[in-house]
Coordinates of C-alpha atoms in Angstrom, one line a residue:
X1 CA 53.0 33.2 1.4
X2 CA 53.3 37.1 0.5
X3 CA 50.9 36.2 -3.0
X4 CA 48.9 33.8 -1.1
X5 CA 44.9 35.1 -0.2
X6 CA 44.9 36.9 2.9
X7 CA 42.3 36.2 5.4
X8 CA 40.1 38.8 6.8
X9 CA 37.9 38.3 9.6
X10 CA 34.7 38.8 10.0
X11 CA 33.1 40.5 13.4
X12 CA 31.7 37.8 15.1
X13 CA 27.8 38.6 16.9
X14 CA 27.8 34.9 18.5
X15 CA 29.0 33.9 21.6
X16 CA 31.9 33.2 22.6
X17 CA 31.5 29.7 22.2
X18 CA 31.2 29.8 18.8
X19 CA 34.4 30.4 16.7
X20 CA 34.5 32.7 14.4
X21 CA 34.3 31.9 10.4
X22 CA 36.7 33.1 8.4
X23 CA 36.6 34.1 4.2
X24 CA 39.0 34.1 1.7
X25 CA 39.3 36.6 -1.7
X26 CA 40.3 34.7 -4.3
X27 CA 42.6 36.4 -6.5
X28 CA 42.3 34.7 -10.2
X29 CA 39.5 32.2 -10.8
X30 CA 40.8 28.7 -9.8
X31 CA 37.2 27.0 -11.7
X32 CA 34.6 26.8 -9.0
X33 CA 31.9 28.8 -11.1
X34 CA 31.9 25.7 -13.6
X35 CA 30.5 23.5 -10.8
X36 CA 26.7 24.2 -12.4
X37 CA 28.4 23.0 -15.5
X38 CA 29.1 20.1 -14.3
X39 CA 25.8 19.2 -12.7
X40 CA 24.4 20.3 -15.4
X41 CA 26.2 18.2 -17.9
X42 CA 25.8 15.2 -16.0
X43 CA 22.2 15.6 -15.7
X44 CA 21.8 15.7 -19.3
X45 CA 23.6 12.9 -19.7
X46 CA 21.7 10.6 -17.3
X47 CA 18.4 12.0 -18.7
X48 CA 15.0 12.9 -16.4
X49 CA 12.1 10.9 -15.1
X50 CA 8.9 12.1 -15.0
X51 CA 5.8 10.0 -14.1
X52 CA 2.3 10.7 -14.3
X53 CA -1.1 9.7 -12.9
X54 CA -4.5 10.2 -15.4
X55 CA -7.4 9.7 -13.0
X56 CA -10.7 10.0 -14.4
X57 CA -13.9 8.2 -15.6
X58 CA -13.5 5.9 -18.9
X59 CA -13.8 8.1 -22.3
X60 CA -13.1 11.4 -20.2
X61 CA -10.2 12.3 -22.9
X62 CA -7.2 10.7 -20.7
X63 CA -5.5 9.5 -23.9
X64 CA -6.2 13.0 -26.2
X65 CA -4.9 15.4 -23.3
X66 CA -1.6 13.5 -23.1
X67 CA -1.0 13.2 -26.4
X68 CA -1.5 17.3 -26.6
X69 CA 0.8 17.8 -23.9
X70 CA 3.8 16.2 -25.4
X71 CA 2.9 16.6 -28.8
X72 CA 3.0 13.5 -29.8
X73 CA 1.1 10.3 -30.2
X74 CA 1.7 7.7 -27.2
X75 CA 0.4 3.8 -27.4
X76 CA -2.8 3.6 -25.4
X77 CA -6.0 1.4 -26.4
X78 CA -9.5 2.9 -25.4
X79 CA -11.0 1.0 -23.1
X80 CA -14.8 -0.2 -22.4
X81 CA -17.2 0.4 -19.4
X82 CA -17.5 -3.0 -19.1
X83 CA -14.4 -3.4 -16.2
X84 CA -15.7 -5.6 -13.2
X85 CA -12.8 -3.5 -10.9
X86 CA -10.4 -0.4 -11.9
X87 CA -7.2 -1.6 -13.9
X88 CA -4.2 0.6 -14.1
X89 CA -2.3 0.6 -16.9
X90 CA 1.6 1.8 -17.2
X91 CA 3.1 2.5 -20.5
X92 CA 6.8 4.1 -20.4
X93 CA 8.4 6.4 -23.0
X94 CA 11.7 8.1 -23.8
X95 CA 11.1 11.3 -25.4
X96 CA 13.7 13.5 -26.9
X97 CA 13.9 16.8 -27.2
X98 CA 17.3 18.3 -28.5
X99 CA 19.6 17.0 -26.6
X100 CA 17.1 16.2 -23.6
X101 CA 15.6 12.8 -22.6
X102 CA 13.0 12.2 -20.5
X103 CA 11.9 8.8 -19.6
X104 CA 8.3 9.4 -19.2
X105 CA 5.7 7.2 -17.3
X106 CA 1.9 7.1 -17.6
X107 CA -0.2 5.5 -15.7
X108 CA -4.4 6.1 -16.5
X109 CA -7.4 4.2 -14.6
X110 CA -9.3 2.2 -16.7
X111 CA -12.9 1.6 -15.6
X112 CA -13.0 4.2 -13.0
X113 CA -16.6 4.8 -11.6
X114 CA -18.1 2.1 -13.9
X115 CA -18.6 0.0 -11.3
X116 CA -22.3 -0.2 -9.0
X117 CA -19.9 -0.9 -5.8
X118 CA -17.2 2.2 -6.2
X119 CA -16.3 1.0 -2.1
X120 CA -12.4 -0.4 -3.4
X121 CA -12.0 2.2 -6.3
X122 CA -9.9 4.3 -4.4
X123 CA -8.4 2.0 -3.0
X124 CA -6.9 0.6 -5.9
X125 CA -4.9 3.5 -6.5
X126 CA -3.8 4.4 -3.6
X127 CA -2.1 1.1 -3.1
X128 CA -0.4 1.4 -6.6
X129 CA 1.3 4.7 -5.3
X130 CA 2.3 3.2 -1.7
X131 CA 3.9 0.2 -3.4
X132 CA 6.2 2.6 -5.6
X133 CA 6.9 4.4 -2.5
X134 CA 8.1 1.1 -0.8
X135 CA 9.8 -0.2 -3.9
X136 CA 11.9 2.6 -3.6
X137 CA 12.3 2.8 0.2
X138 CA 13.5 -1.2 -0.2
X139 CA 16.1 0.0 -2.8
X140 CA 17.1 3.0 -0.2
X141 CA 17.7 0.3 2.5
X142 CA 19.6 -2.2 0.6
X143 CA 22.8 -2.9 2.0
X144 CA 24.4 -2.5 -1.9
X145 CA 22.1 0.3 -3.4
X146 CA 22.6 1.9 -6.3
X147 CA 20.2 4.7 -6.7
X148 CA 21.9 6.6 -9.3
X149 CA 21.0 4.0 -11.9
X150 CA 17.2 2.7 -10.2
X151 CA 14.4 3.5 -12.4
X152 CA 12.0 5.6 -10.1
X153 CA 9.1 4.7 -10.5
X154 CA 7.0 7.1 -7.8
X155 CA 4.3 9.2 -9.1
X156 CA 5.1 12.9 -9.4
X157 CA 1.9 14.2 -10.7
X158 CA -1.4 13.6 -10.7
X159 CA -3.6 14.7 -13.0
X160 CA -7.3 13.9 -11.8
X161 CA -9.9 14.2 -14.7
X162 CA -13.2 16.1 -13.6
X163 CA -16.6 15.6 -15.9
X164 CA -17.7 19.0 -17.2
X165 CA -21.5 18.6 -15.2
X166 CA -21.5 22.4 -14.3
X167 CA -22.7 21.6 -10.8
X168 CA -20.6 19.5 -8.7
X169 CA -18.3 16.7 -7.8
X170 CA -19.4 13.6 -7.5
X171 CA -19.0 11.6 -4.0
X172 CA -16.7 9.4 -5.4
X173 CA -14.1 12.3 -6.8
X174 CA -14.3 13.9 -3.3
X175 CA -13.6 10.7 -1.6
X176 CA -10.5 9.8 -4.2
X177 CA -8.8 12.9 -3.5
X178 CA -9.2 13.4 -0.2
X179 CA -7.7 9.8 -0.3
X180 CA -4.9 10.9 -2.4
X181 CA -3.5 14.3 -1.4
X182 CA -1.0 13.1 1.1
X183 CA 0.4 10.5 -1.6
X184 CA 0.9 12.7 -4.4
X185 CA 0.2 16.2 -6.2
X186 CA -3.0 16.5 -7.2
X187 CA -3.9 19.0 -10.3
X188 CA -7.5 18.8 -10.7
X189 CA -8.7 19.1 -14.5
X190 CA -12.3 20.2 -15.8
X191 CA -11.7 17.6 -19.0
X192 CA -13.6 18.4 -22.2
X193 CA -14.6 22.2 -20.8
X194 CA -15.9 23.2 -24.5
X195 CA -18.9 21.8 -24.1
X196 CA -20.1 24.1 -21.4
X197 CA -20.1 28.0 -21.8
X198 CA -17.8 30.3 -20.2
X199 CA -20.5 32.1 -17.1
X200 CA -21.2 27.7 -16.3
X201 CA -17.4 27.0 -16.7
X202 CA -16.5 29.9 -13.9
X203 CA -19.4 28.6 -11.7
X204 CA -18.4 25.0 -11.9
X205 CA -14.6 26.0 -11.2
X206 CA -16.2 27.6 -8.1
X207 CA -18.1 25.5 -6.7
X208 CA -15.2 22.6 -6.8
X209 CA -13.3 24.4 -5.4
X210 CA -15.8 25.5 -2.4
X211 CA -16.3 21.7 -2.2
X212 CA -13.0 20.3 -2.3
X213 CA -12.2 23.5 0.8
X214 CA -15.1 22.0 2.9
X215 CA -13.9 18.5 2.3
X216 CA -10.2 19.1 3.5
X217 CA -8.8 18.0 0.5
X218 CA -5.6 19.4 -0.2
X219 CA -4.3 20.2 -3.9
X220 CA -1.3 20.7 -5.9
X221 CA -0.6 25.0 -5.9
X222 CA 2.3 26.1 -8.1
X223 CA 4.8 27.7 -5.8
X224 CA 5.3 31.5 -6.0
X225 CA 8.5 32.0 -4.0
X226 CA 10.7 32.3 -7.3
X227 CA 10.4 35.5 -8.3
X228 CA 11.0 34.7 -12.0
X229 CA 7.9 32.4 -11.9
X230 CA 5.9 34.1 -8.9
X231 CA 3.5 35.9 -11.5
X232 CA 2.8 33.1 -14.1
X233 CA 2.2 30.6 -11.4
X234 CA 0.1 32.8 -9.4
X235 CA -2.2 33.3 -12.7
X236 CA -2.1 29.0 -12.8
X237 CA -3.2 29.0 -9.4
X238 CA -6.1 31.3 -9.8
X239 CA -7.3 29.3 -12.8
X240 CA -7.3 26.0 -10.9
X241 CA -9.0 23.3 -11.9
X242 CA -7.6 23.9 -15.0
X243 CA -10.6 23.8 -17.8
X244 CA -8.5 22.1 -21.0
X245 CA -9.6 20.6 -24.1
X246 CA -7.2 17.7 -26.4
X247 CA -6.9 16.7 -29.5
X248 CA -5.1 15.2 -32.3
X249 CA -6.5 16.7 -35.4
X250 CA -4.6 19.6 -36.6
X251 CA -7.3 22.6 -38.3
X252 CA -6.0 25.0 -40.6
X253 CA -7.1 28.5 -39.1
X254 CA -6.1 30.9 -41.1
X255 CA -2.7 30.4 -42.5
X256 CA -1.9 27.9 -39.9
X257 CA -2.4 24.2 -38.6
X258 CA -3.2 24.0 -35.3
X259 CA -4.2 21.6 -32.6
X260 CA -8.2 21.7 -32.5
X261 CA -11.6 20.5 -32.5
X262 CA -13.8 20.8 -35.1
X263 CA -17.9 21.4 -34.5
X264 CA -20.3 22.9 -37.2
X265 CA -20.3 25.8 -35.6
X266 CA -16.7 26.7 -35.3
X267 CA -12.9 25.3 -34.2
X268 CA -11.7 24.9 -30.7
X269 CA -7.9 25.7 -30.5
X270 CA -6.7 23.4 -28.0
X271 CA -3.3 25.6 -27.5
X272 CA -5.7 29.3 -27.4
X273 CA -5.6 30.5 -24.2
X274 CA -9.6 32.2 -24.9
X275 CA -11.0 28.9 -25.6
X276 CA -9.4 26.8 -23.1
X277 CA -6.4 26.5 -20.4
X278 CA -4.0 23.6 -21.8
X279 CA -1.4 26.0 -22.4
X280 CA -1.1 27.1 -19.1
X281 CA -1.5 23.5 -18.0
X282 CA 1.3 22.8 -20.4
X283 CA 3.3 25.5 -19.6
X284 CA 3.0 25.2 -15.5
X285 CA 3.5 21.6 -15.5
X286 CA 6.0 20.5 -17.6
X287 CA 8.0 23.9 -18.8
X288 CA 8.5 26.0 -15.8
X289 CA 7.4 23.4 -12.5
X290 CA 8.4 20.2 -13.3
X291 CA 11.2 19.9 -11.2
X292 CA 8.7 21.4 -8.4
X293 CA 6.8 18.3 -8.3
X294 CA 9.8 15.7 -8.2
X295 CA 11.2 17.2 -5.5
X296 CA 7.8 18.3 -3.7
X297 CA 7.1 14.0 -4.5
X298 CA 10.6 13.2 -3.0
X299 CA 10.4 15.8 0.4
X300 CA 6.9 15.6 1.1
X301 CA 4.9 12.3 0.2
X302 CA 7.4 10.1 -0.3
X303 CA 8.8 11.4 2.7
X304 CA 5.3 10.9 4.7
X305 CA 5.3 7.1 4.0
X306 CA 8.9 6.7 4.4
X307 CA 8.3 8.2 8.2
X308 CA 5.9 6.7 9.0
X309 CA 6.8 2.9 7.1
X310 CA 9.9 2.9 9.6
X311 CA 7.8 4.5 12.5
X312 CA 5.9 0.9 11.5
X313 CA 9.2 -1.3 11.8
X314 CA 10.1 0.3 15.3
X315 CA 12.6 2.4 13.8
X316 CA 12.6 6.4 15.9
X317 CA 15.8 9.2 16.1
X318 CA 14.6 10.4 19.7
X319 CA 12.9 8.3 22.5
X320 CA 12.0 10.4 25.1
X321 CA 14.2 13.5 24.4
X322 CA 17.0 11.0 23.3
X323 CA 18.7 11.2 20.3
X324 CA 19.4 7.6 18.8
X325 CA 20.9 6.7 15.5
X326 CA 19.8 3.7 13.3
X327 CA 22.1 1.2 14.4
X328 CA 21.2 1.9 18.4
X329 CA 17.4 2.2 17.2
X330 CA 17.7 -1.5 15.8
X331 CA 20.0 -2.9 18.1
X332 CA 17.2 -1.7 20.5
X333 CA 14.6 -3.4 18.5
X334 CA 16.8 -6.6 18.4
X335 CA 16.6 -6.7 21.9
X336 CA 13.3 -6.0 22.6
X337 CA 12.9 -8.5 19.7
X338 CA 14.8 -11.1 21.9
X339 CA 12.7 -9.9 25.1
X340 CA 9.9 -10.3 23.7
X341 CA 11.2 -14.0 22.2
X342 CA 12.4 -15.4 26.0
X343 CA 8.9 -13.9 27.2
X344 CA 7.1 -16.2 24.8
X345 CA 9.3 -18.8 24.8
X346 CA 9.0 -19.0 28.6
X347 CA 4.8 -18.7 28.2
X348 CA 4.9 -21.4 26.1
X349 CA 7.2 -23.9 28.4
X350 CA 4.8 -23.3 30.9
X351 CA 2.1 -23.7 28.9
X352 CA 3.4 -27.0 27.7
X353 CA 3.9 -28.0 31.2
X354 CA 0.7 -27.0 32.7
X355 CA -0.8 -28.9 29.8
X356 CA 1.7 -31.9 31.0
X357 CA 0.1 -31.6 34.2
X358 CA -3.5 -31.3 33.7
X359 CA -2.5 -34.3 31.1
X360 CA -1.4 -36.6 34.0
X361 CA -4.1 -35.3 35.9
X362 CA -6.6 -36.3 33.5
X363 CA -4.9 -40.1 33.1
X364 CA -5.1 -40.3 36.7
X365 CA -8.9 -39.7 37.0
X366 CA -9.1 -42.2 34.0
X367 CA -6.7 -44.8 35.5
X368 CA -9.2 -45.0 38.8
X369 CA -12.3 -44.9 36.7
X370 CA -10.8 -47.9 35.3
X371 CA -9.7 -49.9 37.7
X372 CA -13.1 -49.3 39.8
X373 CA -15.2 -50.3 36.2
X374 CA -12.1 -53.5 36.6
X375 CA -13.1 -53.9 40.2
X376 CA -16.8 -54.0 39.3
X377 CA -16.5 -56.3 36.7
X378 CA -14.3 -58.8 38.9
X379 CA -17.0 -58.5 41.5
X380 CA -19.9 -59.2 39.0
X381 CA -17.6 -62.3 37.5
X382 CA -17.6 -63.4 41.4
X383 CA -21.0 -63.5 41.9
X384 CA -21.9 -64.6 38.4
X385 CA -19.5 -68.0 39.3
X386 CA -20.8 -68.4 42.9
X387 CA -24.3 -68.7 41.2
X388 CA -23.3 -71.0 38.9
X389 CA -21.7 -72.9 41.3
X390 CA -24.1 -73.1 43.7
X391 CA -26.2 -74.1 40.6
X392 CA -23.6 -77.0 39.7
X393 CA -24.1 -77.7 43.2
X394 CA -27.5 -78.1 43.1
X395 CA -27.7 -80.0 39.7
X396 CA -24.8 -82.9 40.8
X397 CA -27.3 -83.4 44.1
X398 CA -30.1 -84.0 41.8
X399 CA -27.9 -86.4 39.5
X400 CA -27.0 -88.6 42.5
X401 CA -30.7 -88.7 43.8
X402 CA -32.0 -89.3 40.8
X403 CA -28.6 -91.9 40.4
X404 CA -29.8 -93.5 43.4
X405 CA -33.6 -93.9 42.7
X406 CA -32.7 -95.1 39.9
X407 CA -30.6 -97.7 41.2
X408 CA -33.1 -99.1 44.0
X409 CA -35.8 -99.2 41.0
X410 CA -34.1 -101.7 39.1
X411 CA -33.1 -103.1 42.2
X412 CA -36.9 -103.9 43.3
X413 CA -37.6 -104.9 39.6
X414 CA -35.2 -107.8 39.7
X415 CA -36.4 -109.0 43.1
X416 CA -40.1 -109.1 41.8
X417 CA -38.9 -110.7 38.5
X418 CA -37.4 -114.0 40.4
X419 CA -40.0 -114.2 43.2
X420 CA -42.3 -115.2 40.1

């Protein structure tokens, strides 16, 4: 005990209620700084996830600005304006870099605004991201989950393609944003920017953003309460929507071959920072904030849905001040379930014997109307055989006159016949 750590208390400013904590020196290192190690190690070795969202109207450069970002080439087909609905189409990666891998997801709108209705276009993809969110809220609720190995599929980022007008947004990007912002992050992007000048570019980026304030819509802002990234995201946040340009031609500019477009009058270096914003695009979303966005996905959207999907189901922590765990919350709904069950089942035996009821009812009123029509048909049978009857009667009465006439004729005709 004399070489074992000492403990020294600490004054306490809570009441007296509350026991005091107590700390401990360590003496030699017994390994608890290599815990980051450790997470760290194991992260590396499952690898990250990262999934994206390209929302934007067909041949807006979807396809170009990914490939820029991860400086690569990924599989994707161009696709026509001749879509009777929007499609969504997912394509999943692995990248490596060093010893890193990222299982990447994309996910791009194919005939978006092509259509004359644009009612359901919206639609569409909001659906696609509430059935990832439910997918994943199934596997959450399994009674044998296994999280550590699911594939998540819930979209982290969306990137939401604006056309460079130099006026405004369009009705339909307003209306599929203000859709979207409680589902996911939403980085708006001025696609194709070189081919309006720098005073329109700065207008535009105002005047989207003036709309998408009045509107309500809310947008993805890079967080500035890490000090070490507080600057450089506050510089990405001033420049949003981000005015980018892709490509995937390389130009030799000087002594070097870099990502650009070439015009007759001169080369756009997609990675400049003068000409366009894609490095600080690049540099906000995937190098510095992309951890940002899978937990701002996990603890803010996905936990929206998640409330509100249970708040669906019946499920609550607190009824009326309270406090109820899951269990008591659904053995609660089981019996309200079974309340709610003898309640109907009763309504419906009494339904069933009201019916029984009016039923005899009914074959009562038809038994007497039957056996009056039976009763009126016996008495028209009565009368119909006293008539004929009477008429039989009547007929034998003229058989035996006419008998007897007959009879005293012949009798006369003999008598004459001897008398001559």
């Amino acid at each position: 005990m004399k070489d074992g750590p000492r403990p020294t208390e600490q004054p306490s400013q809570l009441n007296s209620q509350t026991p005091s904590i107590r700390t401990f020196e360590l003496k030699d290192e017994c390994g608890i700084n290599n815990l980051p190690n450790q997470i760290m190690a194991k992260a590396i070795s499952d690898g990250f996830v990262f999934n994206i969202l390209c929302v934007g109207e067909t041949a807006c450069g979807k396809s170009s600005l990914l490939d820029s970002l991860f400086n690569t080439r990924l599989d994707s087909t161009p696709a026509t304006h001749e879509n009777a609905r929007v499609y969504l189409r997912k394509s999943t990666y692995d990248l490596f870099e060093r010893e890193i891998r990222l299982k990447l997801t994309v996910v791009e709108t194919a005939g978006f605004g092509d259509q004359i209705n644009k009612d359901d276009s919206f639609k569409i993809i909001g659906d696609f991201i509430d059935e990832q969110f439910q997918a994943y809220l199934d596997e959450e609720l399994k009674i044998k989950r296994n999280l550590s190995s699911y594939h998540d599929t819930r979209i982290h980022v969306c990137l939401y393609f604006i056309n460079p007008t130099g006026h405004s947004l369009k009705a339909l990007d307003l209306v599929t944003m203000k859709h979207l912002d409680s589902k996911v992050n939403i980085i708006p992007i001025i696609a194709k920017s070189d081919t309006i000048s720098k005073n329109e570019l700065q207008r535009f980026k105002q005047n989207i953003l003036n709309e998408l304030n009045v509107a309500g819509v809310k947008i993805y802002r890079f967080p500035t309460d890490d000090e070490t990234l507080a600057e450089d995201n506050l510089k990405a946040n001033n420049l949003l929507p981000l005015a980018v340009v892709g490509s995937n031609e390389t130009v030799k500019v000087g002594t070097q071959y870099v990502r650009a477009r070439q015009y007759p009058w001169g080369v756009v270096q997609v990675e400049n920072e003068n000409h366009c914003d894609f490095k600080k695009l690049r540099e906000s979303v995937i190098e510095k904030n992309m951890l940002d966005l899978i937990e701002t996905t996990h603890s803010k959207h996905y936990e929206i849905f998640r409330r509100t999907r249970l708040a669906e189901l019946g499920l609550t922590d607190s009824i009326d001040g309270k406090q109820f765990s899951i269990s008591d919350t659904l053995e609660m709904k089981h019996n309200d379930l079974r309340k709610e069950l003898e309640k109907r089942e009763q309504q419906l035996k009494e339904a069933f014997i009201q019916k029984v009821k009016d039923k005899e009812v009914e074959l009562k009123d038809s038994e007497k109307q039957i056996n009056e029509e039976l009763t009126n048909i016996k008495k028209q049978y009565k009368d119909q055989k006293d008539k004929c009857d009477e008429k039989w009667r009547i007929l034998e009465q003229e058989i035996n006159f006419f008998e007897q006439r007959k009879r005293t004729n012949v009798g006369t005709i003999k008598k004459g016949n001897k008398k001559k």
